[in-house]
PDB file of C-alpha atoms in Angstrom:
ATOM      1  CA  MET Z  49       0.076  -0.357   0.087  1.00 71.00           C
ATOM      2  CA  PRO Z  50       0.993   3.680  -0.510  1.00 81.00           C
ATOM      3  CA  SER Z  51       1.848   6.087   2.342  1.00 78.00           C
ATOM      4  CA  TYR Z  52      -0.048   8.416   3.475  1.00 70.00           C
ATOM      5  CA  ALA Z  53       1.996  11.113   1.676  1.00 81.00           C
ATOM      6  CA  GLN Z  54       2.153  10.031  -1.367  1.00 90.00           C
ATOM      7  CA  LEU Z  55      -1.667   9.006  -1.824  1.00 94.00           C
ATOM      8  CA  ARG Z  56      -2.460  12.164  -0.370  1.00 92.00           C
ATOM      9  CA  GLU Z  57       0.015  13.691  -3.151  1.00 92.00           C
ATOM     10  CA  LEU Z  58      -1.843  11.217  -5.894  1.00 95.00           C
ATOM     11  CA  LEU Z  59      -5.522  12.780  -4.647  1.00 97.00           C
ATOM     12  CA  ASP Z  60      -4.741  16.490  -5.442  1.00 95.00           C
ATOM     13  CA  PRO Z  61      -9.109  17.611  -5.583  1.00 94.00           C
ATOM     14  CA  ALA Z  62      -7.671  19.504  -8.439  1.00 95.00           C
ATOM     15  CA  SER Z  63      -6.339  17.376 -10.721  1.00 97.00           C
ATOM     16  CA  THR Z  64      -8.406  13.567  -9.659  1.00 98.00           C
ATOM     17  CA  VAL Z  65     -11.848  12.453 -10.744  1.00 98.00           C
ATOM     18  CA  LEU Z  66     -13.874   9.210  -9.467  1.00 98.00           C
ATOM     19  CA  LEU Z  67     -14.809   6.607 -11.836  1.00 98.00           C
ATOM     20  CA  THR Z  68     -17.855   4.541 -10.872  1.00 98.00           C
ATOM     21  CA  VAL Z  69     -18.531   1.773 -13.645  1.00 98.00           C
ATOM     22  CA  GLU Z  70     -21.749   0.283 -13.532  1.00 97.00           C
ATOM     23  CA  CYS Z  71     -23.001   0.757 -10.848  1.00 98.00           C
ATOM     24  CA  GLN Z  72     -26.564   0.520 -11.962  1.00 97.00           C
ATOM     25  CA  GLN Z  73     -29.989  -1.189 -11.096  1.00 96.00           C
ATOM     26  CA  GLY Z  74     -29.855  -2.785 -13.586  1.00 94.00           C
ATOM     27  CA  VAL Z  75     -26.091  -4.563 -12.281  1.00 96.00           C
ATOM     28  CA  VAL Z  76     -26.261  -4.449  -9.030  1.00 97.00           C
ATOM     29  CA  GLY Z  77     -29.572  -3.096  -7.684  1.00 95.00           C
ATOM     30  CA  PRO Z  78     -31.903  -6.489  -6.196  1.00 92.00           C
ATOM     31  CA  ASP Z  79     -33.109  -7.083  -9.455  1.00 88.00           C
ATOM     32  CA  SER Z  80     -29.743  -7.337 -11.278  1.00 90.00           C
ATOM     33  CA  ALA Z  81     -29.317  -9.339 -14.625  1.00 88.00           C
ATOM     34  CA  LEU Z  82     -25.966 -10.811 -12.805  1.00 91.00           C
ATOM     35  CA  PRO Z  83     -27.730 -11.864  -9.347  1.00 93.00           C
ATOM     36  CA  GLU Z  84     -24.151 -13.387  -8.794  1.00 95.00           C
ATOM     37  CA  LEU Z  85     -21.807  -9.901  -9.284  1.00 96.00           C
ATOM     38  CA  ALA Z  86     -25.094  -8.130  -7.654  1.00 96.00           C
ATOM     39  CA  ARG Z  87     -24.815 -10.231  -4.385  1.00 97.00           C
ATOM     40  CA  GLU Z  88     -21.247 -10.166  -4.356  1.00 98.00           C
ATOM     41  CA  ALA Z  89     -21.131  -6.133  -4.701  1.00 98.00           C
ATOM     42  CA  ARG Z  90     -23.189  -5.858  -1.424  1.00 98.00           C
ATOM     43  CA  SER Z  91     -22.039  -8.697   0.927  1.00 98.00           C
ATOM     44  CA  SER Z  92     -18.398  -7.641  -0.144  1.00 98.00           C
ATOM     45  CA  GLY Z  93     -18.987  -4.158   1.109  1.00 98.00           C
ATOM     46  CA  ALA Z  94     -17.628  -3.017  -2.577  1.00 98.00           C
ATOM     47  CA  LEU Z  95     -21.345  -0.832  -3.309  1.00 98.00           C
ATOM     48  CA  ARG Z  96     -21.174   0.919   0.101  1.00 98.00           C
ATOM     49  CA  ASN Z  97     -17.615   2.048  -0.246  1.00 98.00           C
ATOM     50  CA  VAL Z  98     -18.273   3.126  -3.691  1.00 98.00           C
ATOM     51  CA  ALA Z  99     -21.387   5.425  -1.623  1.00 98.00           C
ATOM     52  CA  ARG Z 100     -18.402   6.721   1.143  1.00 98.00           C
ATOM     53  CA  LEU Z 101     -16.009   7.814  -1.722  1.00 98.00           C
ATOM     54  CA  VAL Z 102     -18.440   9.632  -4.343  1.00 98.00           C
ATOM     55  CA  ALA Z 103     -20.305  11.388  -0.988  1.00 98.00           C
ATOM     56  CA  ALA Z 104     -17.051  12.149   0.081  1.00 97.00           C
ATOM     57  CA  ALA Z 105     -15.579  13.182  -3.377  1.00 97.00           C
ATOM     58  CA  HIS Z 106     -18.638  15.255  -3.313  1.00 97.00           C
ATOM     59  CA  GLY Z 107     -17.775  17.525   0.194  1.00 95.00           C
ATOM     60  CA  GLY Z 108     -13.863  17.822  -1.221  1.00 94.00           C
ATOM     61  CA  GLY Z 109     -14.609  19.554  -4.377  1.00 94.00           C
ATOM     62  CA  VAL Z 110     -13.245  15.819  -6.511  1.00 97.00           C
ATOM     63  CA  GLN Z 111     -15.516  15.120 -10.120  1.00 98.00           C
ATOM     64  CA  VAL Z 112     -17.192  12.303 -10.699  1.00 98.00           C
ATOM     65  CA  ILE Z 113     -18.354  10.307 -13.417  1.00 98.00           C
ATOM     66  CA  HIS Z 114     -21.062   7.863 -13.819  1.00 98.00           C
ATOM     67  CA  ALA Z 115     -19.904   4.885 -16.559  1.00 98.00           C
ATOM     68  CA  ILE Z 116     -22.859   3.242 -17.051  1.00 97.00           C
ATOM     69  CA  ALA Z 117     -23.283   0.299 -19.587  1.00 93.00           C
ATOM     70  CA  GLU Z 118     -27.100   0.481 -21.703  1.00 93.00           C
ATOM     71  CA  ARG Z 119     -28.182  -0.608 -25.129  1.00 89.00           C
ATOM     72  CA  ARG Z 120     -31.019   0.559 -27.287  1.00 88.00           C
ATOM     73  CA  PRO Z 121     -34.084  -1.310 -27.635  1.00 84.00           C
ATOM     74  CA  ASP Z 122     -33.715  -2.565 -31.189  1.00 85.00           C
ATOM     75  CA  GLY Z 123     -30.120  -3.077 -30.009  1.00 77.00           C
ATOM     76  CA  ARG Z 124     -28.277  -0.354 -32.773  1.00 85.00           C
ATOM     77  CA  GLY Z 125     -25.167  -0.476 -32.260  1.00 78.00           C
ATOM     78  CA  ALA Z 126     -24.453  -2.768 -29.996  1.00 72.00           C
ATOM     79  CA  SER Z 127     -21.544  -5.312 -29.914  1.00 77.00           C
ATOM     80  CA  ARG Z 128     -22.478  -9.033 -30.315  1.00 75.00           C
ATOM     81  CA  ASN Z 129     -18.721 -10.302 -31.414  1.00 75.00           C
ATOM     82  CA  ALA Z 130     -18.160 -11.654 -27.910  1.00 74.00           C
ATOM     83  CA  ARG Z 131     -19.723 -14.502 -26.075  1.00 74.00           C
ATOM     84  CA  LEU Z 132     -20.685 -12.106 -22.824  1.00 72.00           C
ATOM     85  CA  PHE Z 133     -23.138  -9.220 -25.619  1.00 69.00           C
ATOM     86  CA  ARG Z 134     -24.233 -12.718 -27.339  1.00 70.00           C
ATOM     87  CA  ALA Z 135     -25.801 -13.356 -23.351  1.00 67.00           C
ATOM     88  CA  ALA Z 136     -27.095 -10.330 -22.197  1.00 69.00           C
ATOM     89  CA  GLU Z 137     -29.062 -10.055 -25.049  1.00 69.00           C
ATOM     90  CA  ARG Z 138     -30.526 -13.328 -23.192  1.00 69.00           C
ATOM     91  CA  LEU Z 139     -31.469 -11.829 -20.158  1.00 68.00           C
ATOM     92  CA  ALA Z 140     -34.873 -11.260 -18.019  1.00 67.00           C
ATOM     93  CA  VAL Z 141     -33.260  -8.267 -17.047  1.00 70.00           C
ATOM     94  CA  ARG Z 142     -31.483  -5.989 -19.808  1.00 80.00           C
ATOM     95  CA  GLN Z 143     -30.203  -2.451 -19.849  1.00 81.00           C
ATOM     96  CA  LEU Z 144     -31.516  -0.708 -21.885  1.00 83.00           C
ATOM     97  CA  ALA Z 145     -31.948   3.054 -21.905  1.00 89.00           C
ATOM     98  CA  GLY Z 146     -34.705   4.885 -20.316  1.00 91.00           C
ATOM     99  CA  SER Z 147     -35.165   1.897 -17.789  1.00 93.00           C
ATOM    100  CA  THR Z 148     -34.737   1.940 -14.167  1.00 93.00           C
ATOM    101  CA  ALA Z 149     -32.094  -0.810 -14.840  1.00 93.00           C
ATOM    102  CA  VAL Z 150     -29.439   1.848 -16.265  1.00 95.00           C
ATOM    103  CA  ARG Z 151     -30.279   4.616 -12.991  1.00 97.00           C
ATOM    104  CA  VAL Z 152     -27.347   4.334 -10.886  1.00 98.00           C
ATOM    105  CA  ALA Z 153     -28.175   2.039  -7.927  1.00 97.00           C
ATOM    106  CA  PRO Z 154     -28.530   3.236  -3.810  1.00 97.00           C
ATOM    107  CA  PRO Z 155     -26.539   3.865  -1.748  1.00 98.00           C
ATOM    108  CA  ILE Z 156     -25.006   5.995  -4.549  1.00 98.00           C
ATOM    109  CA  GLU Z 157     -25.772   9.531  -5.274  1.00 97.00           C
ATOM    110  CA  VAL Z 158     -25.679  11.428  -7.869  1.00 98.00           C
ATOM    111  CA  ALA Z 159     -25.501  14.910  -7.353  1.00 98.00           C
ATOM    112  CA  GLU Z 160     -26.260  17.760  -9.959  1.00 97.00           C
ATOM    113  CA  GLU Z 161     -22.319  18.261 -10.658  1.00 98.00           C
ATOM    114  CA  ASP Z 162     -21.589  15.010 -12.145  1.00 98.00           C
ATOM    115  CA  LEU Z 163     -21.306  13.561 -14.792  1.00 98.00           C
ATOM    116  CA  VAL Z 164     -23.004  10.236 -16.499  1.00 98.00           C
ATOM    117  CA  VAL Z 165     -21.678   8.531 -19.588  1.00 98.00           C
ATOM    118  CA  ARG Z 166     -23.570   6.300 -21.172  1.00 96.00           C
ATOM    119  CA  ARG Z 167     -22.072   3.642 -23.530  1.00 94.00           C
ATOM    120  CA  LEU Z 168     -24.321   1.503 -26.498  1.00 91.00           C
ATOM    121  CA  HIS Z 169     -20.763  -0.856 -27.212  1.00 92.00           C
ATOM    122  CA  GLY Z 170     -17.903  -2.522 -26.169  1.00 88.00           C
ATOM    123  CA  LEU Z 171     -16.291  -3.640 -23.179  1.00 90.00           C
ATOM    124  CA  SER Z 172     -14.667  -0.523 -21.586  1.00 94.00           C
ATOM    125  CA  PRO Z 173     -15.555   2.861 -19.857  1.00 96.00           C
ATOM    126  CA  VAL Z 174     -13.467   4.515 -20.822  1.00 97.00           C
ATOM    127  CA  HIS Z 175     -11.995   3.239 -24.899  1.00 94.00           C
ATOM    128  CA  GLY Z 176     -14.892   4.827 -27.137  1.00 93.00           C
ATOM    129  CA  THR Z 177     -16.211   7.163 -24.524  1.00 96.00           C
ATOM    130  CA  GLU Z 178     -16.438  10.336 -24.018  1.00 97.00           C
ATOM    131  CA  VAL Z 179     -14.614   9.341 -20.738  1.00 98.00           C
ATOM    132  CA  ASP Z 180     -11.249  10.486 -22.452  1.00 98.00           C
ATOM    133  CA  ALA Z 181     -11.936  13.967 -23.809  1.00 98.00           C
ATOM    134  CA  LEU Z 182     -14.245  15.050 -20.628  1.00 98.00           C
ATOM    135  CA  LEU Z 183     -11.015  13.739 -18.058  1.00 98.00           C
ATOM    136  CA  ARG Z 184      -8.733  15.537 -20.416  1.00 98.00           C
ATOM    137  CA  ASN Z 185     -11.321  19.054 -19.999  1.00 98.00           C
ATOM    138  CA  LEU Z 186     -10.960  18.627 -16.706  1.00 98.00           C
ATOM    139  CA  GLY Z 187      -7.697  18.887 -16.211  1.00 98.00           C
ATOM    140  CA  CYS Z 188      -7.618  15.093 -14.681  1.00 98.00           C
ATOM    141  CA  ARG Z 189      -4.042  13.339 -13.705  1.00 98.00           C
ATOM    142  CA  THR Z 190      -4.964  10.922 -12.010  1.00 98.00           C
ATOM    143  CA  LEU Z 191      -8.866   8.439 -12.069  1.00 98.00           C
ATOM    144  CA  VAL Z 192      -9.945   6.316  -8.729  1.00 98.00           C
ATOM    145  CA  VAL Z 193     -11.683   3.182 -10.507  1.00 98.00           C
ATOM    146  CA  THR Z 194     -14.520   1.653  -8.896  1.00 98.00           C
ATOM    147  CA  GLY Z 195     -17.206  -0.356  -8.793  1.00 98.00           C
ATOM    148  CA  VAL Z 196     -17.844  -3.796 -11.529  1.00 98.00           C
ATOM    149  CA  SER Z 197     -16.722  -5.873 -12.481  1.00 96.00           C
ATOM    150  CA  ALA Z 198     -13.282  -6.858 -11.856  1.00 98.00           C
ATOM    151  CA  ASN Z 199     -13.590  -9.576 -14.203  1.00 97.00           C
ATOM    152  CA  VAL Z 200     -13.963  -7.113 -17.206  1.00 96.00           C
ATOM    153  CA  ALA Z 201     -15.063  -3.582 -16.765  1.00 97.00           C
ATOM    154  CA  ILE Z 202     -12.539  -2.881 -14.132  1.00 98.00           C
ATOM    155  CA  PRO Z 203      -9.400  -3.936 -15.752  1.00 98.00           C
ATOM    156  CA  ASN Z 204     -10.445  -2.510 -19.094  1.00 97.00           C
ATOM    157  CA  ALA Z 205     -10.730   1.239 -17.894  1.00 98.00           C
ATOM    158  CA  VAL Z 206      -7.359   0.713 -15.404  1.00 98.00           C
ATOM    159  CA  PHE Z 207      -5.836  -0.670 -18.765  1.00 98.00           C
ATOM    160  CA  ASP Z 208      -7.597   2.128 -20.795  1.00 98.00           C
ATOM    161  CA  ALA Z 209      -6.200   4.789 -18.548  1.00 98.00           C
ATOM    162  CA  VAL Z 210      -2.958   3.858 -17.987  1.00 98.00           C
ATOM    163  CA  ASN Z 211      -2.772   3.671 -21.870  1.00 98.00           C
ATOM    164  CA  LEU Z 212      -4.042   6.712 -21.892  1.00 98.00           C
ATOM    165  CA  GLY Z 213      -1.755   8.634 -19.614  1.00 98.00           C
ATOM    166  CA  TYR Z 214      -3.422   8.537 -16.565  1.00 98.00           C
ATOM    167  CA  THR Z 215      -2.383   7.372 -13.281  1.00 98.00           C
ATOM    168  CA  VAL Z 216      -5.294   5.544 -11.414  1.00 98.00           C
ATOM    169  CA  VAL Z 217      -6.103   4.897  -7.831  1.00 98.00           C
ATOM    170  CA  VAL Z 218      -8.034   1.493  -7.093  1.00 98.00           C
ATOM    171  CA  PRO Z 219      -9.740   1.483  -3.667  1.00 98.00           C
ATOM    172  CA  ALA Z 220      -8.866  -2.960  -3.556  1.00 98.00           C
ATOM    173  CA  ASP Z 221     -12.390  -2.813  -1.464  1.00 98.00           C
ATOM    174  CA  ALA Z 222     -14.532  -0.650  -3.440  1.00 98.00           C
ATOM    175  CA  VAL Z 223     -14.485  -2.981  -6.374  1.00 98.00           C
ATOM    176  CA  ALA Z 224     -16.146  -6.426  -7.123  1.00 98.00           C
ATOM    177  CA  GLY Z 225     -16.208  -9.576  -9.335  1.00 98.00           C
ATOM    178  CA  VAL Z 226     -17.415 -12.781  -9.150  1.00 97.00           C
ATOM    179  CA  PRO Z 227     -16.213 -15.403  -7.746  1.00 97.00           C
ATOM    180  CA  ALA Z 228     -15.197 -13.201  -4.516  1.00 96.00           C
ATOM    181  CA  GLU Z 229     -11.046 -15.160  -4.009  1.00 97.00           C
ATOM    182  CA  TYR Z 230     -10.553 -13.797  -7.783  1.00 97.00           C
ATOM    183  CA  THR Z 231     -11.317 -10.408  -7.391  1.00 98.00           C
ATOM    184  CA  PRO Z 232      -7.763  -9.691  -5.013  1.00 98.00           C
ATOM    185  CA  ALA Z 233      -5.798 -12.113  -7.177  1.00 98.00           C
ATOM    186  CA  MET Z 234      -6.567 -10.280  -9.969  1.00 98.00           C
ATOM    187  CA  ILE Z 235      -5.876  -6.784  -8.260  1.00 98.00           C
ATOM    188  CA  ARG Z 236      -2.985  -8.523  -6.472  1.00 97.00           C
ATOM    189  CA  HIS Z 237      -1.184 -10.176  -9.901  1.00 98.00           C
ATOM    190  CA  THR Z 238      -2.547  -7.040 -12.383  1.00 98.00           C
ATOM    191  CA  LEU Z 239      -3.730  -4.471 -11.354  1.00 98.00           C
ATOM    192  CA  ALA Z 240      -1.200  -3.415  -8.789  1.00 97.00           C
ATOM    193  CA  LEU Z 241       1.785  -3.976 -11.854  1.00 97.00           C
ATOM    194  CA  VAL Z 242      -0.386  -0.768 -13.428  1.00 97.00           C
ATOM    195  CA  ALA Z 243      -1.981   1.277 -10.354  1.00 98.00           C
ATOM    196  CA  THR Z 244      -1.591   2.217  -7.249  1.00 97.00           C
ATOM    197  CA  ILE Z 245      -3.781  -0.285  -4.581  1.00 98.00           C
ATOM    198  CA  ALA Z 246      -5.451   1.334  -1.236  1.00 97.00           C
ATOM    199  CA  THR Z 247      -7.894   0.891   0.844  1.00 98.00           C
ATOM    200  CA  THR Z 248     -11.565   2.918   1.025  1.00 98.00           C
ATOM    201  CA  ASP Z 249      -9.963   4.141   4.699  1.00 97.00           C
ATOM    202  CA  GLU Z 250      -6.879   5.605   2.829  1.00 97.00           C
ATOM    203  CA  VAL Z 251      -8.709   7.578  -0.080  1.00 97.00           C
ATOM    204  CA  LEU Z 252     -11.255   8.689   1.904  1.00 97.00           C
ATOM    205  CA  GLY Z 253      -8.813   9.937   4.219  1.00 94.00           C
ATOM    206  CA  CYS Z 254      -7.183  12.705   1.260  1.00 93.00           C
ATOM    207  CA  LEU Z 255     -10.576  13.564   0.356  1.00 88.00           C
ATOM    208  CA  GLU Z 256     -12.209  14.060   2.916  1.00 81.00           C
ATOM    209  CA  ARG Z 257      -9.043  16.595   3.841  1.00 66.00           C
ATOM    210  CA  PRO Z 258     -11.171  19.068   1.443  1.00 52.00           C
ATOM    211  CA  ARG Z 259      -8.136  21.522  -0.636  1.00 48.00           C
ATOM    212  CA  GLY Z 260      -9.267  24.087  -2.900  1.00 45.00           C
ATOM    213  CA  ARG Z 261      -9.527  23.701  -6.859  1.00 43.00           C
ATOM    214  CA  GLY Z 262      -7.927  25.629  -9.018  1.00 41.00           C
TER     215      GLY Z 262
END
C-alpha cells in the first residue's frame, strides 16, 4: 500500500476524478441481470464503499463520473462479437436506455455536478466513450476507478486509463467481481502492476481533507 503522503499527493482534488463503473440498478441492484455479481458487490461492502467515496468526492471538490452500460431496445450499435454480449441479449433484465436498470444504484447518490457517460457498445468504460475527453477537459491527472466488474470492465478501465497517460488509483475494497476470490487475485497479480492500490479508508483520508480547486 502507498504511504499517506504519496497517496495524498496523487489525490489532489484539482486533478483527481472518481469514476464509478456500471454501478447501475440492472447490474448491482436487487433486480440485477447478474444476481451473483450483485450479491458479491453488496455482501463484500464494495457498493457501500463506492457510495462512501462518492459522498467524500462531493464534499471534497472531486469530480465524479458515472460510467453506465446500456443498449437501445432495437440493439442498434451494440457489440455482438463476444459471448458476453450475446449472453446479455438473453437475460431477463436488459440494460435498456431510459429504463430503471440503467439508473445509478443506491446507496450511491448522484449530485447535480456529476457527469454520467452512457455507452452502447464494447467492454470499456473509457475506450470509445466520452470519458477521455471529459478527463482532459477537467484537467485530470489521477483517476480513481471503482465499481464492477473485476472480471471485465474494471481492468479494461484501468488499462485504458494508464495507456492514455493517467495515473490510476484502485481502492481494492470498492471493486467487486465473481467469484469472490478472483477479485483480490486479479488486483494483486494484474492491477497492482499498473495502478496504485489502496483501501477505501486510505482514499477517504485524503478526499475528506478539502483543498480548494484551481
